[in-house]
Coordinates of C-alpha atoms in Angstrom, one line a residue:
M1 CA 9.5 152.1 -184.5
K2 CA 12.0 155.0 -184.3
K3 CA 9.2 157.2 -186.1
I4 CA 6.7 156.7 -183.5
F5 CA 7.9 159.6 -181.4
F6 CA 7.6 162.1 -184.3
I7 CA 4.1 160.8 -185.0
C8 CA 2.9 161.4 -181.6
A9 CA 4.3 164.8 -181.7
A10 CA 2.7 165.7 -185.0
I11 CA -0.6 164.5 -183.7
A12 CA -0.2 166.8 -180.6
V13 CA 0.5 169.8 -182.8
I14 CA -2.6 169.1 -185.0
M15 CA -4.9 168.7 -181.9
S16 CA -3.5 172.0 -180.4
T17 CA -4.3 174.1 -183.6
Y18 CA -8.0 174.3 -182.8
S19 CA -9.0 177.2 -180.6
C20 CA -10.8 176.4 -177.4
T21 CA -13.3 179.4 -178.1
K22 CA -14.4 177.9 -181.4
L23 CA -17.0 175.4 -180.2
D24 CA -18.7 174.3 -183.3
V25 CA -15.8 172.8 -185.1
P26 CA -16.9 169.7 -186.9
V27 CA -16.3 166.5 -184.8
E28 CA -14.6 164.8 -187.9
S29 CA -11.8 167.4 -188.0
Q30 CA -10.7 166.6 -184.3
Y31 CA -9.5 163.5 -182.5
V32 CA -12.2 162.6 -180.2
K33 CA -13.7 159.3 -178.9
S34 CA -15.9 159.0 -181.9
N35 CA -13.2 159.0 -184.6
F36 CA -9.9 158.0 -182.8
P37 CA -8.1 155.7 -183.3
V38 CA -9.3 154.7 -186.8
T39 CA -6.3 154.7 -189.2
D40 CA -2.9 152.7 -189.0
A41 CA -1.3 156.1 -188.2
D42 CA -3.7 156.7 -185.5
Y43 CA -2.8 153.4 -183.8
T44 CA 0.9 153.9 -184.3
A45 CA 0.7 157.3 -182.4
L46 CA -1.6 155.8 -179.8
L47 CA 0.6 152.7 -179.1
G48 CA 3.9 154.8 -179.2
T49 CA 3.8 155.6 -175.5
I50 CA 4.3 151.9 -174.6
Y51 CA 7.5 151.6 -176.5
S52 CA 8.8 155.1 -175.4
N53 CA 8.3 154.2 -171.9
L54 CA 9.9 150.9 -172.3
S55 CA 13.0 152.4 -173.9
S56 CA 13.4 155.1 -171.3
S57 CA 14.7 152.8 -168.6
Y58 CA 15.3 149.4 -170.1
A59 CA 19.1 149.9 -170.8
V60 CA 20.0 151.9 -167.7
P61 CA 18.1 151.4 -164.4
Y62 CA 16.4 148.0 -165.4
W63 CA 19.6 146.7 -166.7
R64 CA 21.5 147.7 -163.6
M65 CA 19.2 145.8 -161.4
Q66 CA 19.6 142.6 -163.6
D67 CA 23.4 142.8 -164.3
M68 CA 24.9 145.2 -161.6
S69 CA 23.7 142.8 -159.0
T70 CA 25.7 140.2 -160.3
D71 CA 29.4 139.4 -161.1
E72 CA 28.7 140.6 -164.7
A73 CA 29.1 144.3 -164.2
I74 CA 30.4 146.6 -161.4
L75 CA 30.5 150.5 -161.2
P76 CA 33.2 151.0 -158.5
A77 CA 34.1 154.5 -157.0
R78 CA 37.5 156.0 -158.0
D79 CA 38.7 158.2 -155.2
G80 CA 35.0 158.9 -154.3
N81 CA 33.9 159.8 -157.8
F82 CA 31.1 157.7 -159.4
D83 CA 29.9 156.7 -155.8
D84 CA 26.7 158.4 -156.3
G85 CA 25.4 157.9 -152.6
G86 CA 26.5 154.2 -152.7
Q87 CA 23.7 153.0 -155.0
Y88 CA 26.1 151.0 -157.1
R89 CA 27.9 149.1 -154.4
Q90 CA 24.6 148.5 -152.7
L91 CA 23.7 146.6 -156.1
H92 CA 27.0 144.8 -156.0
Y93 CA 26.8 143.8 -152.2
H94 CA 23.0 143.0 -152.3
T95 CA 22.6 145.7 -149.5
W96 CA 19.9 147.7 -151.3
T97 CA 17.0 148.9 -149.3
F98 CA 13.4 149.8 -150.3
D99 CA 14.4 153.3 -150.8
H100 CA 17.1 152.6 -153.4
P101 CA 16.6 154.8 -156.5
N102 CA 16.4 151.8 -158.9
V103 CA 14.2 149.9 -156.6
I104 CA 11.8 152.9 -156.7
G105 CA 12.2 154.0 -160.3
V106 CA 12.0 150.6 -161.9
W107 CA 8.7 149.7 -160.1
Q108 CA 7.4 153.1 -161.3
W109 CA 8.6 152.5 -164.8
G110 CA 7.1 148.9 -164.9
F111 CA 3.8 149.7 -163.6
G112 CA 3.7 153.0 -165.5
G113 CA 4.0 150.9 -168.7
I114 CA 1.2 148.5 -167.5
N115 CA -1.1 151.6 -166.7
T116 CA -0.3 153.0 -170.1
C117 CA -1.3 149.7 -171.6
N118 CA -4.5 149.6 -169.6
R119 CA -5.3 153.3 -170.6
I120 CA -4.8 152.3 -174.4
I121 CA -6.9 149.2 -174.1
S122 CA -9.7 151.4 -172.9
V123 CA -9.4 153.9 -175.7
I124 CA -9.3 151.0 -178.3
N125 CA -12.5 149.5 -176.8
N126 CA -14.2 152.9 -177.4
S127 CA -12.8 153.3 -181.0
P128 CA -15.1 153.2 -184.0
S129 CA -12.5 151.2 -186.0
S130 CA -13.2 147.6 -187.4
A131 CA -13.4 144.7 -184.7
T132 CA -10.4 143.1 -186.5
K133 CA -8.2 146.2 -186.1
K134 CA -9.3 146.5 -182.5
A135 CA -8.6 143.0 -181.7
S136 CA -5.0 142.8 -183.4
S137 CA -4.1 146.2 -181.8
T138 CA -5.5 144.9 -178.3
A139 CA -3.4 141.8 -178.7
E140 CA -0.3 144.0 -179.3
V141 CA -1.0 146.0 -176.2
K142 CA -1.7 142.9 -174.0
A143 CA 1.6 141.2 -175.3
M144 CA 3.4 144.3 -174.0
R145 CA 1.5 144.6 -170.7
A146 CA 2.5 140.9 -170.1
L147 CA 6.2 141.6 -170.7
Y148 CA 6.0 144.6 -168.5
L149 CA 4.4 142.5 -165.8
Y150 CA 7.0 139.8 -166.4
F151 CA 9.8 142.2 -165.6
M152 CA 8.0 143.1 -162.3
M153 CA 7.4 139.7 -161.3
D154 CA 10.8 138.6 -162.1
L155 CA 12.2 141.5 -160.0
Y156 CA 9.7 141.8 -157.2
G157 CA 8.0 138.6 -157.0
N158 CA 4.5 139.0 -155.4
V159 CA 3.2 141.9 -157.4
P160 CA -0.2 143.4 -158.2
I161 CA -2.1 142.4 -161.2
I162 CA -3.7 145.6 -162.7
T163 CA -6.0 145.5 -165.8
D164 CA -8.4 148.4 -165.1
F165 CA -8.1 152.0 -166.2
P166 CA -8.8 154.1 -164.2
V167 CA -7.6 152.1 -161.2
T168 CA -10.5 152.7 -158.7
T169 CA -9.1 150.6 -155.7
Q170 CA -5.7 150.3 -154.5
P171 CA -4.3 146.9 -155.6
T172 CA -3.0 144.3 -153.4
N173 CA 0.0 141.9 -154.0
Q174 CA -0.8 138.7 -155.6
P175 CA 1.2 135.5 -155.2
R176 CA 4.0 135.2 -157.7
A177 CA 2.6 131.9 -158.9
K178 CA -0.7 133.7 -159.8
V179 CA 0.9 136.4 -161.4
Y180 CA 2.8 133.8 -163.5
E181 CA -0.4 132.0 -164.5
F182 CA -2.0 135.5 -165.6
I183 CA 0.9 136.4 -167.8
E184 CA 0.8 132.9 -169.3
S185 CA -2.9 133.0 -169.9
E186 CA -2.5 136.5 -171.6
L187 CA 0.2 135.5 -173.9
K188 CA -1.5 132.3 -175.0
S189 CA -4.8 134.3 -175.7
V190 CA -3.0 137.0 -177.7
L191 CA -0.9 134.4 -179.7
P192 CA -3.2 133.8 -182.6
L193 CA -3.7 137.5 -183.2
L194 CA -0.1 138.4 -183.5
P195 CA 2.1 138.4 -186.7
A196 CA 4.9 135.9 -187.5
K197 CA 8.2 137.3 -188.3
S198 CA 8.3 137.6 -192.1
S199 CA 11.5 137.7 -194.1
N200 CA 13.5 140.8 -194.0
G201 CA 12.0 143.6 -195.8
P202 CA 9.3 146.4 -195.2
T203 CA 7.0 144.2 -193.3
N204 CA 9.7 143.0 -190.9
V205 CA 10.7 146.8 -190.4
A206 CA 7.2 147.4 -189.5
Q207 CA 7.1 144.6 -187.0
Y208 CA 10.6 145.4 -185.6
G209 CA 10.5 146.1 -181.7
R210 CA 6.9 145.1 -181.4
P211 CA 5.4 141.9 -180.2
T212 CA 5.3 138.9 -182.7
K213 CA 4.4 135.1 -182.3
G214 CA 8.2 134.7 -181.9
M215 CA 8.4 137.2 -178.9
V216 CA 5.5 135.2 -177.2
F217 CA 7.1 131.9 -177.8
A218 CA 10.4 133.3 -176.3
L219 CA 8.9 134.9 -173.3
L220 CA 7.0 131.6 -172.6
A221 CA 10.1 129.7 -172.9
K222 CA 11.9 132.1 -170.4
M223 CA 9.0 131.6 -167.9
Y224 CA 8.9 127.9 -168.3
L225 CA 12.6 127.5 -167.8
N226 CA 12.3 129.5 -164.6
S227 CA 9.1 128.0 -163.5
G228 CA 10.8 126.3 -160.6
V229 CA 11.8 129.7 -159.1
Y230 CA 8.5 131.4 -160.0
T231 CA 6.0 128.6 -159.0
G232 CA 7.9 125.7 -157.4
T233 CA 7.1 123.5 -160.5
T234 CA 9.4 122.8 -163.3
R235 CA 8.2 122.8 -166.8
Y236 CA 11.5 121.9 -168.9
Q237 CA 9.7 119.9 -171.7
E238 CA 7.4 123.1 -172.3
T239 CA 10.5 125.1 -172.5
V240 CA 11.7 122.8 -175.3
A241 CA 8.3 123.1 -177.0
M242 CA 8.5 126.9 -177.0
C243 CA 12.0 127.1 -178.3
D244 CA 11.0 124.7 -181.1
S245 CA 8.2 127.0 -181.9
V246 CA 10.6 129.9 -182.5
Q247 CA 13.0 127.8 -184.7
A248 CA 9.9 126.7 -186.6
N249 CA 10.0 130.1 -188.2
T250 CA 13.0 129.8 -190.5
N251 CA 13.1 133.6 -190.9
Y252 CA 15.2 133.4 -187.5
F253 CA 18.7 132.3 -188.0
L254 CA 22.1 133.1 -186.7
D255 CA 23.7 136.1 -188.3
A256 CA 27.2 135.4 -189.6
K257 CA 29.1 138.0 -187.3
Y258 CA 28.4 138.1 -183.8
R259 CA 29.7 141.7 -183.6
D260 CA 26.9 142.9 -186.1
I261 CA 24.1 142.1 -183.6
F262 CA 25.2 144.9 -181.4
L263 CA 26.6 147.7 -183.8
P264 CA 25.0 151.2 -183.6
T265 CA 23.6 150.4 -187.0
N266 CA 21.8 147.2 -185.8
G267 CA 18.2 146.9 -186.4
A268 CA 15.5 145.0 -188.5
Q269 CA 18.3 143.5 -190.6
V270 CA 19.6 141.3 -187.7
N271 CA 18.2 137.9 -188.5
E272 CA 18.2 136.3 -185.0
T273 CA 16.5 139.3 -183.1
I274 CA 13.2 138.3 -181.7
F275 CA 12.5 141.4 -179.8
A276 CA 14.6 144.2 -179.2
V277 CA 14.4 147.8 -177.8
P278 CA 15.3 150.4 -180.5
Y279 CA 17.4 153.3 -179.6
D280 CA 18.9 156.4 -181.5
Q281 CA 19.7 160.0 -180.9
Q282 CA 16.0 160.8 -180.4
I283 CA 15.0 157.7 -178.4
P284 CA 16.7 158.2 -174.9
G285 CA 17.8 155.4 -172.6
N286 CA 20.9 153.7 -174.0
Q287 CA 24.1 155.2 -172.6
F288 CA 26.3 152.1 -172.7
T289 CA 29.2 154.1 -174.3
R290 CA 28.9 156.9 -171.6
F291 CA 29.1 154.6 -168.7
G292 CA 31.2 151.7 -169.8
F293 CA 33.8 153.1 -172.3
F294 CA 37.2 154.1 -171.3
Y295 CA 37.6 157.8 -171.3
Y296 CA 41.2 158.0 -172.5
L297 CA 40.3 155.9 -175.6
A298 CA 37.6 158.6 -176.7
Q299 CA 40.1 160.4 -179.3
A300 CA 41.2 157.0 -180.8
Y301 CA 37.6 156.1 -181.6
G302 CA 36.6 159.4 -182.7
F303 CA 34.7 160.8 -179.9
N304 CA 34.5 164.6 -179.0
V305 CA 32.6 164.2 -175.9
G306 CA 33.1 163.5 -172.2
L307 CA 32.6 160.0 -171.2
S308 CA 33.0 157.9 -167.8
I309 CA 35.8 155.7 -166.9
A310 CA 33.8 153.8 -164.4
M311 CA 31.8 150.6 -165.2
S312 CA 33.5 147.5 -166.0
T313 CA 33.3 143.6 -165.3
T314 CA 34.6 141.6 -162.5
P315 CA 37.8 139.5 -162.9
E316 CA 36.2 136.0 -162.5
F317 CA 33.4 137.0 -165.0
Y318 CA 36.0 138.0 -167.5
N319 CA 38.0 134.9 -166.8
R320 CA 35.3 132.9 -168.6
F321 CA 36.2 134.4 -171.8
N322 CA 39.0 132.1 -172.4
I323 CA 38.2 129.9 -175.4
P324 CA 40.8 130.0 -178.3
G325 CA 39.5 132.1 -181.3
D326 CA 36.5 133.1 -179.7
D327 CA 35.0 136.5 -181.4
R328 CA 33.0 137.1 -178.1
T329 CA 36.3 137.9 -176.2
K330 CA 36.8 140.9 -178.6
T331 CA 33.8 142.6 -176.9
W332 CA 35.9 143.6 -174.0
L333 CA 38.7 146.1 -173.8
A334 CA 41.4 144.5 -172.0
G335 CA 45.3 144.6 -172.0
P336 CA 47.4 147.0 -174.2
Q337 CA 45.0 149.2 -176.3
Y338 CA 45.5 150.0 -180.0
Y339 CA 43.6 152.1 -182.5
P340 CA 40.5 150.6 -183.9
D341 CA 40.3 149.7 -187.5
G342 CA 36.7 150.8 -188.0
N343 CA 35.7 147.0 -188.7
G344 CA 35.6 145.7 -185.2
G345 CA 39.2 145.0 -185.1
F346 CA 42.4 146.8 -184.3
T347 CA 45.6 148.3 -186.1
N348 CA 49.0 148.0 -184.7
Q349 CA 49.2 151.6 -183.6
P350 CA 49.3 151.8 -179.8
V351 CA 47.0 154.3 -177.8
Y352 CA 48.8 156.3 -175.1
Y353 CA 47.7 158.0 -172.0
P354 CA 47.4 161.8 -172.0
A355 CA 50.2 164.0 -170.7
P356 CA 52.1 164.0 -168.5
N357 CA 51.9 160.0 -169.0
A358 CA 52.0 160.3 -172.7
I359 CA 54.8 157.8 -173.1
K360 CA 52.9 154.9 -171.4
Q361 CA 50.4 152.7 -173.7
I362 CA 47.1 152.4 -172.3
N363 CA 46.8 149.0 -170.5
I364 CA 43.5 147.9 -169.1
I365 CA 43.8 145.2 -166.5
P366 CA 41.1 142.8 -165.1
T367 CA 42.1 143.3 -161.4
L368 CA 40.0 145.5 -159.1
T369 CA 42.2 146.6 -156.1
L370 CA 40.4 148.4 -153.2
T371 CA 42.3 151.0 -151.6
G372 CA 40.4 150.5 -148.1
L373 CA 40.1 154.3 -147.7
K374 CA 36.5 154.7 -149.0
P375 CA 33.8 152.0 -149.7
M376 CA 34.4 150.0 -152.9
D377 CA 36.9 152.4 -154.0
L378 CA 39.8 151.8 -156.4
G379 CA 41.6 155.2 -156.3
N380 CA 42.0 157.6 -159.2
D381 CA 45.4 157.2 -160.6
V382 CA 45.4 157.6 -164.4
T383 CA 47.7 154.7 -165.2
T384 CA 46.8 152.2 -162.4
S385 CA 43.4 152.4 -160.6
Q386 CA 41.6 154.3 -163.5
S387 CA 42.7 151.5 -165.8
E388 CA 41.6 148.6 -163.6
G389 CA 38.5 146.7 -164.7
V390 CA 37.9 145.1 -168.1
R391 CA 35.4 147.5 -170.0
S392 CA 32.6 146.1 -172.4
I393 CA 32.4 147.3 -176.0
K394 CA 29.7 144.6 -176.8
Y395 CA 27.2 147.5 -177.5
Y396 CA 30.0 148.9 -180.0
P397 CA 30.8 152.6 -179.2
D398 CA 28.6 154.9 -181.1
V399 CA 30.8 158.0 -182.4
N400 CA 27.7 159.8 -183.3
I401 CA 26.8 160.6 -179.6
I402 CA 26.8 164.2 -178.6
Q403 CA 27.7 165.9 -175.5
A404 CA 24.2 167.1 -174.7
T405 CA 22.6 163.5 -174.4
R406 CA 25.5 161.0 -175.0
L407 CA 22.9 158.6 -176.4
N408 CA 23.7 155.4 -178.1
S409 CA 22.0 154.3 -181.3
N410 CA 22.7 150.6 -180.6
D411 CA 19.3 148.8 -180.2
V412 CA 19.4 146.5 -177.2
P413 CA 18.1 143.0 -177.7
V414 CA 15.6 141.3 -175.1
F415 CA 15.1 138.1 -176.8
R416 CA 17.3 136.5 -179.6
L417 CA 17.7 133.1 -181.2
A418 CA 21.1 132.5 -179.5
D419 CA 19.2 132.4 -176.1
I420 CA 16.6 130.1 -177.5
Y421 CA 19.3 127.6 -178.3
L422 CA 20.9 127.9 -174.8
M423 CA 17.6 127.7 -173.0
K424 CA 16.7 124.7 -175.0
A425 CA 20.1 123.0 -174.2
E426 CA 19.6 123.7 -170.5
A427 CA 16.1 122.3 -170.3
I428 CA 17.3 119.1 -172.0
L429 CA 20.3 118.9 -169.5
R430 CA 17.7 119.3 -166.9
G431 CA 15.6 116.3 -168.1
A432 CA 13.6 117.2 -171.2
A433 CA 13.6 115.1 -174.1
P434 CA 15.8 116.4 -177.2
T435 CA 13.7 117.0 -180.3
T436 CA 14.5 117.5 -184.0
I437 CA 14.0 120.8 -186.0
N438 CA 13.8 120.9 -189.7
G439 CA 15.9 117.5 -189.8
D440 CA 18.5 119.0 -187.3
A441 CA 18.9 116.5 -184.3
Q442 CA 19.4 119.0 -181.5
T443 CA 21.2 118.1 -178.4
P444 CA 22.9 120.4 -175.8
L445 CA 26.3 120.0 -177.2
T446 CA 25.2 120.6 -181.0
L447 CA 23.2 123.7 -179.8
V448 CA 26.1 125.2 -177.9
N449 CA 28.4 124.5 -180.8
K450 CA 26.2 126.4 -183.3
L451 CA 27.1 129.4 -181.2
R452 CA 30.7 128.7 -180.7
S453 CA 30.9 128.0 -184.5
R454 CA 29.5 131.3 -185.4
A455 CA 32.1 133.0 -183.0
H456 CA 35.0 131.1 -184.5
A457 CA 35.6 129.5 -180.9
E458 CA 36.8 126.1 -180.4
L459 CA 34.1 123.7 -180.3
A460 CA 33.1 122.0 -177.1
T461 CA 33.6 118.3 -176.8
S462 CA 31.2 117.9 -174.0
I463 CA 28.6 120.2 -172.1
D464 CA 27.1 120.0 -168.6
L465 CA 25.0 122.5 -166.5
D466 CA 28.0 124.5 -165.2
G467 CA 29.6 124.8 -168.5
L468 CA 26.3 125.8 -170.0
L469 CA 26.1 128.6 -167.5
D470 CA 29.5 129.7 -168.5
E471 CA 28.4 129.6 -172.3
R472 CA 25.4 131.8 -171.4
A473 CA 27.8 134.3 -169.7
R474 CA 30.0 134.5 -172.8
E475 CA 27.1 134.6 -175.3
L476 CA 24.7 136.9 -173.4
S477 CA 27.0 139.2 -171.3
W478 CA 25.4 142.6 -170.6
E479 CA 22.0 141.4 -172.0
A480 CA 20.1 141.8 -168.7
W481 CA 19.8 138.0 -167.9
R482 CA 22.7 137.3 -165.6
R483 CA 20.6 137.9 -162.5
N484 CA 18.0 135.5 -163.7
D485 CA 20.4 132.7 -164.6
L486 CA 22.2 132.9 -161.3
I487 CA 19.0 132.7 -159.3
R488 CA 17.9 129.7 -161.4
Y489 CA 21.2 128.1 -160.7
G490 CA 20.9 128.8 -156.9
L491 CA 24.1 130.9 -157.1
F492 CA 22.9 134.6 -156.9
E493 CA 23.5 134.9 -153.1
K494 CA 27.0 133.2 -153.4
E495 CA 29.7 135.5 -152.3
Y496 CA 32.2 137.0 -154.5
P497 CA 35.6 135.6 -153.8
L498 CA 38.2 138.0 -152.3
P499 CA 40.6 137.9 -155.3
V500 CA 37.8 139.8 -157.3
M501 CA 38.5 142.8 -155.2
G502 CA 42.3 142.4 -155.1
G503 CA 42.4 140.6 -151.7
K504 CA 41.8 143.9 -149.8
T505 CA 38.8 144.8 -147.8
D506 CA 36.9 147.9 -146.9
D507 CA 34.7 146.2 -144.3
L508 CA 31.9 145.8 -146.9
K509 CA 30.5 142.5 -146.9
M510 CA 27.8 140.8 -149.4
N511 CA 24.5 140.1 -148.1
T512 CA 24.1 136.2 -148.9
D513 CA 20.5 136.0 -147.5
P514 CA 18.3 134.1 -150.3
T515 CA 15.6 136.7 -149.7
R516 CA 17.7 139.0 -152.0
R517 CA 16.5 137.1 -154.9
L518 CA 13.7 139.5 -154.8
Y519 CA 13.8 143.2 -154.6
P520 CA 11.8 145.0 -152.0
I521 CA 8.4 146.8 -152.6
P522 CA 9.5 150.5 -152.9
S523 CA 9.1 152.7 -149.9
T524 CA 7.1 155.2 -151.9
E525 CA 4.6 152.4 -152.7
L526 CA 4.1 151.3 -149.3
K527 CA 3.3 154.7 -148.0
T528 CA 0.7 155.5 -150.6
N529 CA -1.0 151.9 -150.8
P530 CA -1.4 150.2 -147.4
N531 CA -2.7 147.2 -149.3
L532 CA 0.6 146.2 -150.4
K533 CA 2.7 143.9 -148.2
Q534 CA 6.6 144.0 -148.1
N535 CA 8.7 141.0 -149.3
P536 CA 10.3 138.9 -146.8
G537 CA 13.8 140.0 -145.6
Y538 CA 13.1 143.9 -145.6

């Protein structure tokens, strides 16, 4: 997957070497409709733009809309720094408008990806390659188109269904339930043509970051779990069936170390990954270290680049990480800071603030105390306000980032087996019948304890829906599912408690209107397409 960009570039160079004045060049020496795509390399280059588009915005703008609109992540100002026109506090307080930069940008990203899929399908339809190759490649593209459309349906609700290329008429909104039905139909139709995950090896590397049967099952499970939100009809037993379909492939299993799933070196060797977005220094889009790390720890971790001090989590979200022995708690920077040991742990050597505070050990506290002087602003004192807010190092800091780009190499999971366990547990708690997989009688409690056992956390003795939501917070933090979870639980518009902000006020209030469960249709789209209708509440 990480070579797709270079293949695309190589083909572009090849195509540009032929002079426009030499009109009698043999057709077989150029890439034209009659001979492209044919080979596997042709198809890899052709499909590459689907994945480069996906990675471009998944880990920053899309992630922000899903997690920074919840208690899971917050990017407060610090004496006016990092306010960026108020876009982050608008996400936190649910006061975004139809011209919010993420509202506009993510719509264009999602439907740009859909348009790319439609264009590629039209190219494949005119290809001279075999019917089998065309069918399997079209299935891959349609699966990715369904994923893009799912993202758009989840965020914006009543969105257009676009399958033509080029688009000759301006599309109209479709009811969310109809979009849901279309995605479901598309996924079921391509399922027989997609590969199943093989054991780790060359075949799995080729599949990594691309649709498989497992990805389709996982996406359908996510849709069925949220079916009550999307269509008004619950489908919990079908959620269980899709989760079981993932587990039926024994090549998916929990990795021994929770930390390994998210390291900069992660990739196809991670056994529980069902679908991930690959990143490295040539694939832009992942800047978790830049935005979420603590600047004054840079030298201790081996960085020589400028990093932010801004993004953190809220106190009430961090309070869920309270289980004795839980490795997942170690994915946060909190309390007195020590030099890392290079293996995901820490030495006993303290890290100190820079001069003139070099005698003080860095101490990161959960509290976020507003100054009241500027909106959602903590102030900018090095040893106090800058040190407020627990930081995430779940996507473990990548010391190979460079100043010019500050890009992470951590691949970001979209679907993984742990989520399958938790979705199945929730569906059973909501009324579905438990099932047995490979002789393993799975109940909500046993499924949760599989994850706790892997994390060396104290095992649960019972589990209910509220407890399961907390377990999802611990297991899936910063994986872009928190908004989805809170909406399903009816908690998305619940106002953040005052202690989250240190008990102070800056006259900002959270918009608790349930219409905020959907983002607005962007202003740019309404201006250019009069057939679109705005979502209620905007």
